[in-house]
């Protein structure tokens, strides 16, 4: 270490595990990152992504100044120029065409930044638009909907008690690569190994024999898209064999008998062909689950982004409830974060409503105030009142992450009068923007996990100020978003802190707290003062000062039971068999007889990837982190594909070509391509990613396949056909589903 090198702590923003990092800093450059052994939550764990924090932070392709389009070309501009343009354009468009003319897309990193936790709700309120789209409808919306219906609160998501459970049934998740999702747990791999060591059982349901599946006691290679059927059959077995015992939850349940009646025909025999699992296997899984001293059922991407995503998400918690594992240690519990709402007495709530409004063109019902991302392109393209004419994208790249990127790409290019992107990269989506507002690199940003702490397997809280001072000419993302709120809401030019002051005043008024409390809040910025307020009003009576005094975090203990206090249904009870679920069951029943003959596509993640935006970090590239088509040897032989051959994959939305990777880690009838690739479009600034662009798997989708209750795109179990472009004999197999 040179004489001016120092260390600073920073929670990693690159996945949901939220590991504490110790950064080595020379001058203002991050030259190293290792796990913070004293971190109360992650205790030193780190993965290769966290270790390459410095490379990401210093990526020369990162934008350092705003860009504004003049005469068709994006040019560097000052912040004032950028916000002047935004204020003028957006307010003029709203004046002329109304509020719906502005659409918003919020991408995944909003759950990983302080700004993303604090300002998007204010932006949506300032705009008053219903054209709201987020990465959730490419991801976890089915879980929100099922939680909304079951518990009356879309944010009340039970997480598996990884450290204490005796049995984990893991469905459509690969935490050894992803490090977990809707289950914030640093060192998820270590926790699975510890489960095995203490004599517990791990069962994995996945069409691929993933690294996680290799760790399991039992791996069932289910046919993709059929998890809701499997889960229904597990439920049926529990009920049929009188193994269901909700225990202390019983007094809080409504709909038990209706559920039992509805599940009666989903026998293991009835689902066996569709799932391609033996009835005995299914019965065995159900009996083990019921017999375990404690157990947690946990489903993720492979159970969400499928045709019956909401039903599968609902059944995951039905199983937790029926086995008495919901809300008990070792089962699945509701976290209580330091900025969460302080416990209230149990009382009937407002409940959760779906479809309070519908999308203009296709009439998709809203869910949690959002419309399906798959409908974004048509809302831009289709003429008429309420058409989206301007789009604000914050931390998103829907051209690659959503179905039919070519169509969205054209819609962004030809259909918009104005577009803003808040993003450090000029990516496949941002290249269409008229104004790009780049946030500073993570080392220059303060960090607090508003969203992920409420999904953590242990209650804890950590806050860190920027590790490196804001670079000359840079603007903190909290200030960027506050200015954006002001610019689009008719208050352009007002001090950014006025946004936070208003929130603080409104929060105090709503809580009936004295206004004078505002003056007691500490913090250097509006965002910090808001954090301080949330901590003070939160369940642990903490303050910002206390957090600053504990740089490695404050442990708030293991998860505790929270029912009935967490329930917000109209009845104040758990609605085991809600009406929208009942209404969707016939669709599931109709799939009972289905026995698709053709190939289906599933996704995969690589440890050294992160959706569409880490391909530009050289240290994370190469090895097995490649965009190949994985195919089982038998399918490859039948199609005349040899290792490395170019395979052409076709589906409803288009076709792509990728090198063949033959592996028996995918089951027969299934092929796999990773997402987030396809960095070949002109006008981006992604030098490393562009050199080996891969293909965009989502080009295979036309966006018409959705889970209807949640509006979530079907990204897994997509019917495809595969042909050899170069290979022994060109053969084609087309799906018949
Ligand atoms: N086929 C298929 N498609 C998928 C998936 C799949 O499994 N299969 N997964 C889906 C899932 S789960 C998700 S969450 C979505 C993600 O979809 P998106 O959110 O649209 O895509 P990301 O690739 O996460 O893009 C994040 C963007 O945020 C920018 N960014 C990074 N850090 C910051 C920051 O601090 N501030 C700001 N303002 N921007 C930042 C990055 O540069 C990048 O452009 O993709 C979905 N798409
Ligand atoms: N390294 C890395 N980590 C990440 C990300 C990343 O891109 N890279 N992205 C982050 C994000 S935004 C998210 S949402 C999380 C996601 O976290 P995970 O849900 O763990 O994501 P995946 O690794 O895609 O695992 C999904 C698994 O589902 C399987 N699958 C596909 N279809 C089906 C099906 O029909 N049934 C069943 N049972 N399984 C199926 C796939 O084979 C795959 O193994 O990861 C986060 N962490
Ligand atoms: S596991 Fe996730 S949070 Fe931890 S170092 Fe890796 S990317 Fe960062
Ligand atoms: Mo995600």
mmCIF file of C-alpha atoms in Angstrom, residues 21 161 206 258 280 312 320 328 334 358 376 427 452 577 585 591 653:
data_model
loop_
_atom_site.group_PDB
_atom_site.id
_atom_site.type_symbol
_atom_site.label_atom_id
_atom_site.label_comp_id
_atom_site.label_asym_id
_atom_site.label_seq_id
_atom_site.Cartn_x
_atom_site.Cartn_y
_atom_site.Cartn_z
ATOM 1 C CA UNK A 21 -16.969 -4.702 1.357
ATOM 2 C CA UNK A 161 -35.268 -18.888 7.537
ATOM 3 C CA UNK A 206 -34.994 -27.158 -11.681
ATOM 4 C CA UNK A 258 -62.503 -24.115 -0.374
ATOM 5 C CA UNK A 280 -43.983 -41.405 -6.168
ATOM 6 C CA UNK A 312 -46.982 -20.986 -8.302
ATOM 7 C CA UNK A 320 -45.644 -22.993 4.007
ATOM 8 C CA UNK A 328 -42.356 -19.785 12.644
ATOM 9 C CA UNK A 334 -41.660 -11.790 7.496
ATOM 10 C CA UNK A 358 -56.177 -1.154 -17.397
ATOM 11 C CA UNK A 376 -44.621 -0.694 -23.274
ATOM 12 C CA UNK A 427 -26.589 1.349 -23.227
ATOM 13 C CA UNK A 452 -33.449 -5.481 0.462
ATOM 14 C CA UNK A 577 -58.053 -19.134 -1.388
ATOM 15 C CA UNK A 585 -57.327 -22.132 -11.542
ATOM 16 C CA UNK A 591 -52.742 -27.474 -18.694
ATOM 17 C CA UNK A 653 -40.722 -13.166 -31.521
#
